[in-house]
Amino acid sequence: METRIVVYPVLTIVVPCYNEEEVLPETVFQLTNVLQTLISDKLIATTSTVLFVDDGSKDATWTLIERFHASSPFITGLKLAKNAGHQSALLAGLMKAKTYSDCVVSIDADLQDDTNVIREFIVKFHEGYDIVYGIRQDRSADTFFKRVTAQGFYKLMTSLGVKIHYNHADFRLMSKRTLENLEKFQEVNLFLRGMVPLLGFPSTQVYYDRKERFAGESKYPLRKMLAFAFDGITSFSVTPIRFVTMMGFLLFALSVVAGLYAIVGKILGANVTGWTSLILSVWFIGGVQLLALGLIGEYIGKIYKEVKQRPLFVIEKDLTTAGQDQEAVHTPSTQVRSTR
């Protein structure tokens, strides 16, 4: 009788970190428990790990990662040479993890995303899905301002024609082949939650309730939130440029009407328009012109960054098996998935 060998997928959980020393011990504890449970339930391979990516932290984040790595076989780490930004740090972890993993889950270190949902991600992966999106169905833990602005951002992106999942951030599962194809996107202006849906592989959604931050402070103040939103809009849509063009046509039409009105008034001997209307017109048209120039300059700036093709991140230290030994212990096995 022929014996069938079942090979379980290697899972890596990628966690970008920036000054997360307060929450890191609890994050390690919860994610380690998740891995141990999934391994005991025979859903993932015993060589599955958590990969923490230190994005140039100024506190003891990397020291803690090294300490946990020395005491646990589940904990690995990458240290970037400087702060590269959340999206670049996340991409660094994804690209490193894909070399020895069958599937990768990305999650933030603040534990606002429910770690227990990772089990549902893996179940969906076994069902044949290459991408599993974590969707927040309850954002009551967020402040009123953050909740309203975030939901407004998703609606705005959708109205601009950007394919993006409502209430989804960067909590998702991706298979090895999706990451290999994501690597082909040579973009400097990263907006991963808009790039991943472009891959087109079989995908599904898992819903969960968003929690309050376990410890520490948010690394996304209003300034960074606005910059991130603007990057997302200008990286995936030319609608703002078209809007400025339409506004130009509208103002041109209004100027024609105003010119005809002035000519008719002159012929009929009407009074000359006062200074108030003249000044308002000058300021209005001048403001629109500056707005248009600024918007066009933003797109030109993005083109400037793209053509320079500078690296998005530089890895200073690598605690992964692949980093310490080029002959990685982890052997991807995307061809075979366990069935339960």
Short mmCIF file of N, CA and C in Angstrom, two decimals, residues 7-12 45 97-98 100-104 125 174-177 331-337:
data_model
loop_
_atom_site.label_atom_id
_atom_site.label_comp_id
_atom_site.label_asym_id
_atom_site.label_seq_id
_atom_site.Cartn_x
_atom_site.Cartn_y
_atom_site.Cartn_z
N VAL A 7 2.96 17.27 3.27
CA VAL A 7 3.91 18.33 3.59
C VAL A 7 3.13 19.59 3.96
N TYR A 8 3.35 20.07 5.16
CA TYR A 8 2.62 21.24 5.64
C TYR A 8 3.34 22.52 5.23
N PRO A 9 2.58 23.58 4.96
CA PRO A 9 3.19 24.83 4.48
C PRO A 9 3.99 25.54 5.56
N VAL A 10 5.08 26.14 5.14
CA VAL A 10 5.90 26.97 6.03
C VAL A 10 5.29 28.37 6.09
N LEU A 11 4.93 28.81 7.28
CA LEU A 11 4.33 30.13 7.48
C LEU A 11 5.35 31.07 8.13
N THR A 12 5.42 32.29 7.63
CA THR A 12 6.19 33.35 8.29
C THR A 12 5.26 34.52 8.56
N ALA A 45 3.95 24.01 9.04
CA ALA A 45 5.18 23.26 9.31
C ALA A 45 5.82 23.71 10.63
N ALA A 97 10.96 36.91 3.58
CA ALA A 97 10.20 35.73 3.99
C ALA A 97 9.84 34.83 2.81
N LYS A 98 9.63 35.41 1.64
CA LYS A 98 9.19 34.61 0.49
C LYS A 98 10.25 33.62 0.04
N TYR A 100 11.87 31.52 1.81
CA TYR A 100 11.84 30.24 2.52
C TYR A 100 10.44 29.88 3.04
N SER A 101 9.42 30.59 2.58
CA SER A 101 8.07 30.37 3.09
C SER A 101 7.11 29.99 1.98
N ASP A 102 6.06 29.29 2.35
CA ASP A 102 4.98 28.98 1.42
C ASP A 102 3.88 30.03 1.48
N CYS A 103 3.71 30.63 2.65
CA CYS A 103 2.74 31.70 2.81
C CYS A 103 3.24 32.65 3.89
N VAL A 104 2.84 33.91 3.77
CA VAL A 104 3.31 34.95 4.68
C VAL A 104 2.13 35.77 5.16
N PHE A 125 -6.08 29.50 3.16
CA PHE A 125 -4.95 29.14 2.31
C PHE A 125 -5.02 27.67 1.90
N MET A 174 -0.48 36.18 2.15
CA MET A 174 -0.11 36.08 0.74
C MET A 174 0.69 34.81 0.53
N SER A 175 0.41 34.12 -0.56
CA SER A 175 1.15 32.91 -0.89
C SER A 175 2.50 33.27 -1.51
N LYS A 176 3.35 32.25 -1.64
CA LYS A 176 4.68 32.47 -2.20
C LYS A 176 4.61 33.02 -3.62
N ARG A 177 3.71 32.46 -4.44
CA ARG A 177 3.67 32.92 -5.84
C ARG A 177 3.15 34.35 -5.97
N THR A 331 12.33 24.72 3.40
CA THR A 331 12.13 24.31 2.01
C THR A 331 10.69 24.55 1.61
N PRO A 332 10.41 25.56 0.79
CA PRO A 332 9.03 25.83 0.38
C PRO A 332 8.40 24.62 -0.29
N SER A 333 7.11 24.46 -0.06
CA SER A 333 6.42 23.30 -0.62
C SER A 333 5.05 23.72 -1.13
N THR A 334 5.06 24.67 -2.04
CA THR A 334 3.81 25.22 -2.52
C THR A 334 3.01 24.22 -3.35
N GLN A 335 3.67 23.18 -3.81
CA GLN A 335 2.96 22.21 -4.66
C GLN A 335 2.00 21.35 -3.85
N VAL A 336 2.27 21.17 -2.57
CA VAL A 336 1.43 20.27 -1.77
C VAL A 336 0.88 21.02 -0.58
N ARG A 337 -0.40 20.98 -0.37
CA ARG A 337 -1.04 21.58 0.79
C ARG A 337 -1.77 20.48 1.55
#
